[in-house]
Amino acid sequence: MSGASGLRLDSVAEPEPRPDQALVEVRAIAVNRGELALMGQLPTGSRLGWDVAGTVLRAAADGTGPAVGTRVTALAERDGWAERIALSPTRLTPIPDGMEYPAAAALPVAGLTALYALEYAGTLLGRSVLITGAGGGVGRMLVQLAAAAGAEVIAQVGSPGRADGLRALGAHRVEIHDASGGATGEPVDVLVDSVGGQVLADAFGRLRPGGTVVCYGNTVREELRLPVDWGHARPGLHLRYLHLFDELTRRSVARDLASLVRLVAEGRLAPQVAAVGSWTDPEPALDALRGRQANGKVVLAL
């Protein structure tokens, strides 16, 4: 297969798990904007894929991890778009029988990013939190988790169509970014940004002294724009950058995935799967993600 993404379905060698890896049959994979960017950068023949859900075909030989037949969600090491993959039990967790594979596949990258970003933000109870790019997969997770933590959530999106469903997820207010610029809107205690560029600059201007900024993305691919004297303009400001794959080296991924799965199972977190396509014909689903027409996660089923 090929298309705007340049993807090709091909045969690869059967994975040979190490003693500390399980063999997983993949049933669903989720697509992230980072993977869209990589499609145009990696050499021909490269593999992709972080978010997967499936079933354990062979348990790890060293006795760690789940047994054969266990349904799991996992964070692969950029090789998850395959029928079978070898995975360390430190990067996967069981899912309940009632959880569908597409929903489980939507959790790892988006859920962990949202979870860690809000940990960086600190205590949220009673604080106002502005979330830019709130219409996407991570943004919708952030809205739900921040609201559950007691924050007053302001969800900001780039167009009216991206606002669908955000109030139902816990947003107290939904804003459409004013492309004309300017720090419009009420002051906030916390800013969680994935957009960058002018969106970040405008949101930054709304921070109260002592506020916190967490940047976890830059979808506009522009140079960071902040006032050169931001330290004086916003006394006590905390500025944090989150890169998920650096963060994973300091985290218990399996434990944190288990926390997200539990929240979903208890009905307190919705993975927000916006589109499910086939991995043999992925272009329609990828086009929806590329064109920002998917309000949530895009998943491919095997």
PDB file of C-alpha atoms in Angstrom, residues 10-125:
ATOM      1  CA  ASP A  10       5.429  -5.860   3.710  1.00  0.00           C
ATOM      2  CA  SER A  11       6.666  -9.088   5.257  1.00  0.00           C
ATOM      3  CA  VAL A  12       9.298  -9.056   7.980  1.00  0.00           C
ATOM      4  CA  ALA A  13      11.018 -11.787   9.945  1.00  0.00           C
ATOM      5  CA  GLU A  14       9.057 -13.453  12.727  1.00  0.00           C
ATOM      6  CA  PRO A  15      10.000 -11.773  16.022  1.00  0.00           C
ATOM      7  CA  GLU A  16      12.230 -13.765  18.338  1.00  0.00           C
ATOM      8  CA  PRO A  17      11.558 -12.602  21.891  1.00  0.00           C
ATOM      9  CA  ARG A  18      14.370 -12.424  24.422  1.00  0.00           C
ATOM     10  CA  PRO A  19      13.816 -14.339  27.680  1.00  0.00           C
ATOM     11  CA  ASP A  20      12.530 -11.110  29.244  1.00  0.00           C
ATOM     12  CA  GLN A  21      10.008 -10.405  26.458  1.00  0.00           C
ATOM     13  CA  ALA A  22       6.524 -11.641  25.657  1.00  0.00           C
ATOM     14  CA  LEU A  23       5.260 -12.336  22.150  1.00  0.00           C
ATOM     15  CA  VAL A  24       2.070 -10.356  21.478  1.00  0.00           C
ATOM     16  CA  GLU A  25      -0.443 -10.770  18.670  1.00  0.00           C
ATOM     17  CA  VAL A  26      -1.471  -7.229  17.733  1.00  0.00           C
ATOM     18  CA  ARG A  27      -5.159  -6.471  17.229  1.00  0.00           C
ATOM     19  CA  ALA A  28      -5.181  -2.672  17.069  1.00  0.00           C
ATOM     20  CA  ILE A  29      -2.658   0.138  16.657  1.00  0.00           C
ATOM     21  CA  ALA A  30      -3.098   3.861  17.269  1.00  0.00           C
ATOM     22  CA  VAL A  31      -1.507   6.605  15.191  1.00  0.00           C
ATOM     23  CA  ASN A  32       0.120   9.717  16.645  1.00  0.00           C
ATOM     24  CA  ARG A  33       1.049  12.999  15.004  1.00  0.00           C
ATOM     25  CA  GLY A  34       4.684  12.223  15.786  1.00  0.00           C
ATOM     26  CA  GLU A  35       4.443   9.171  13.553  1.00  0.00           C
ATOM     27  CA  LEU A  36       2.979  11.271  10.752  1.00  0.00           C
ATOM     28  CA  ALA A  37       6.074  13.483  10.979  1.00  0.00           C
ATOM     29  CA  LEU A  38       8.411  10.481  10.976  1.00  0.00           C
ATOM     30  CA  MET A  39       6.842   9.074   7.810  1.00  0.00           C
ATOM     31  CA  GLY A  40       8.539  11.736   5.747  1.00  0.00           C
ATOM     32  CA  GLN A  41      11.880  11.551   7.526  1.00  0.00           C
ATOM     33  CA  LEU A  42      12.830   7.901   7.979  1.00  0.00           C
ATOM     34  CA  PRO A  43      14.635   5.846   5.328  1.00  0.00           C
ATOM     35  CA  THR A  44      12.635   3.528   3.089  1.00  0.00           C
ATOM     36  CA  GLY A  45      11.903   0.251   4.852  1.00  0.00           C
ATOM     37  CA  SER A  46      11.780   1.763   8.348  1.00  0.00           C
ATOM     38  CA  ARG A  47       9.125   0.552  10.772  1.00  0.00           C
ATOM     39  CA  LEU A  48       6.758   2.600  12.886  1.00  0.00           C
ATOM     40  CA  GLY A  49       4.337   2.161  15.750  1.00  0.00           C
ATOM     41  CA  TRP A  50       4.186   2.936  19.466  1.00  0.00           C
ATOM     42  CA  ASP A  51       0.594   2.282  20.540  1.00  0.00           C
ATOM     43  CA  VAL A  52      -0.633  -1.306  20.391  1.00  0.00           C
ATOM     44  CA  ALA A  53      -3.218  -3.611  21.927  1.00  0.00           C
ATOM     45  CA  GLY A  54      -3.472  -7.358  21.534  1.00  0.00           C
ATOM     46  CA  THR A  55      -3.085 -10.763  23.163  1.00  0.00           C
ATOM     47  CA  VAL A  56      -0.078 -12.525  24.654  1.00  0.00           C
ATOM     48  CA  LEU A  57       0.803 -15.500  22.436  1.00  0.00           C
ATOM     49  CA  ARG A  58       3.877 -16.525  24.420  1.00  0.00           C
ATOM     50  CA  ALA A  59       4.736 -15.385  27.927  1.00  0.00           C
ATOM     51  CA  ALA A  60       8.221 -14.151  28.777  1.00  0.00           C
ATOM     52  CA  ALA A  61      10.493 -17.143  29.357  1.00  0.00           C
ATOM     53  CA  ASP A  62      11.916 -15.641  32.541  1.00  0.00           C
ATOM     54  CA  GLY A  63       8.502 -15.849  34.208  1.00  0.00           C
ATOM     55  CA  THR A  64       7.827 -12.093  34.316  1.00  0.00           C
ATOM     56  CA  GLY A  65       4.722 -10.488  32.907  1.00  0.00           C
ATOM     57  CA  PRO A  66       1.265 -11.802  32.000  1.00  0.00           C
ATOM     58  CA  ALA A  67       0.362 -15.337  30.985  1.00  0.00           C
ATOM     59  CA  VAL A  68      -0.557 -16.644  27.538  1.00  0.00           C
ATOM     60  CA  GLY A  69      -3.979 -15.397  26.450  1.00  0.00           C
ATOM     61  CA  THR A  70      -3.860 -12.183  28.456  1.00  0.00           C
ATOM     62  CA  ARG A  71      -5.292  -9.161  26.646  1.00  0.00           C
ATOM     63  CA  VAL A  72      -2.882  -6.211  26.918  1.00  0.00           C
ATOM     64  CA  THR A  73      -2.162  -2.657  25.906  1.00  0.00           C
ATOM     65  CA  ALA A  74       1.458  -1.683  25.375  1.00  0.00           C
ATOM     66  CA  LEU A  75       3.950   0.947  24.365  1.00  0.00           C
ATOM     67  CA  ALA A  76       6.170  -0.519  21.659  1.00  0.00           C
ATOM     68  CA  GLU A  77       9.604   0.756  20.690  1.00  0.00           C
ATOM     69  CA  ARG A  78       8.659   2.095  17.233  1.00  0.00           C
ATOM     70  CA  ASP A  79       7.948  -1.324  15.768  1.00  0.00           C
ATOM     71  CA  GLY A  80       4.340  -1.847  16.829  1.00  0.00           C
ATOM     72  CA  TRP A  81       2.707  -1.743  13.418  1.00  0.00           C
ATOM     73  CA  ALA A  82       2.983  -5.481  12.882  1.00  0.00           C
ATOM     74  CA  GLU A  83       0.914  -8.611  13.352  1.00  0.00           C
ATOM     75  CA  ARG A  84       3.215  -9.879  16.113  1.00  0.00           C
ATOM     76  CA  ILE A  85       5.802  -8.083  18.210  1.00  0.00           C
ATOM     77  CA  ALA A  86       8.120  -8.858  21.116  1.00  0.00           C
ATOM     78  CA  LEU A  87       7.514  -6.641  24.140  1.00  0.00           C
ATOM     79  CA  SER A  88       9.036  -6.255  27.569  1.00  0.00           C
ATOM     80  CA  PRO A  89       6.493  -6.732  30.389  1.00  0.00           C
ATOM     81  CA  THR A  90       7.761  -3.398  31.729  1.00  0.00           C
ATOM     82  CA  ARG A  91       5.963  -1.696  28.814  1.00  0.00           C
ATOM     83  CA  LEU A  92       2.617  -3.470  28.848  1.00  0.00           C
ATOM     84  CA  THR A  93      -0.316  -4.072  31.154  1.00  0.00           C
ATOM     85  CA  PRO A  94      -3.417  -6.316  31.099  1.00  0.00           C
ATOM     86  CA  ILE A  95      -6.783  -4.937  30.023  1.00  0.00           C
ATOM     87  CA  PRO A  96     -10.198  -6.233  31.151  1.00  0.00           C
ATOM     88  CA  ASP A  97     -12.337  -8.373  28.873  1.00  0.00           C
ATOM     89  CA  GLY A  98     -14.844  -5.568  28.440  1.00  0.00           C
ATOM     90  CA  MET A  99     -12.305  -3.117  27.003  1.00  0.00           C
ATOM     91  CA  GLU A 100     -12.203  -3.103  23.209  1.00  0.00           C
ATOM     92  CA  TYR A 101      -8.827  -3.258  21.508  1.00  0.00           C
ATOM     93  CA  PRO A 102      -9.139   0.131  19.724  1.00  0.00           C
ATOM     94  CA  ALA A 103      -9.827   1.882  23.030  1.00  0.00           C
ATOM     95  CA  ALA A 104      -6.884   0.114  24.651  1.00  0.00           C
ATOM     96  CA  ALA A 105      -4.553   0.998  21.774  1.00  0.00           C
ATOM     97  CA  ALA A 106      -5.491   4.674  22.156  1.00  0.00           C
ATOM     98  CA  LEU A 107      -4.144   4.828  25.705  1.00  0.00           C
ATOM     99  CA  PRO A 108      -0.318   4.567  25.850  1.00  0.00           C
ATOM    100  CA  VAL A 109       1.157   7.649  24.163  1.00  0.00           C
ATOM    101  CA  ALA A 110      -1.789  10.004  24.697  1.00  0.00           C
ATOM    102  CA  GLY A 111      -2.606   8.812  28.203  1.00  0.00           C
ATOM    103  CA  LEU A 112       0.951   8.754  29.509  1.00  0.00           C
ATOM    104  CA  THR A 113       1.693  12.175  28.008  1.00  0.00           C
ATOM    105  CA  ALA A 114      -1.372  13.666  29.688  1.00  0.00           C
ATOM    106  CA  LEU A 115      -0.625  11.945  32.982  1.00  0.00           C
ATOM    107  CA  TYR A 116       2.978  13.130  33.155  1.00  0.00           C
ATOM    108  CA  ALA A 117       2.164  16.652  31.952  1.00  0.00           C
ATOM    109  CA  LEU A 118      -0.307  17.127  34.774  1.00  0.00           C
ATOM    110  CA  GLU A 119       2.153  15.709  37.289  1.00  0.00           C
ATOM    111  CA  TYR A 120       4.573  18.423  36.133  1.00  0.00           C
ATOM    112  CA  ALA A 121       1.826  20.989  36.658  1.00  0.00           C
ATOM    113  CA  GLY A 122       1.567  20.142  40.351  1.00  0.00           C
ATOM    114  CA  THR A 123      -1.515  20.410  42.548  1.00  0.00           C
ATOM    115  CA  LEU A 124      -4.577  21.251  40.456  1.00  0.00           C
ATOM    116  CA  LEU A 125      -7.382  21.389  43.011  1.00  0.00           C
TER     117      LEU A 125
END
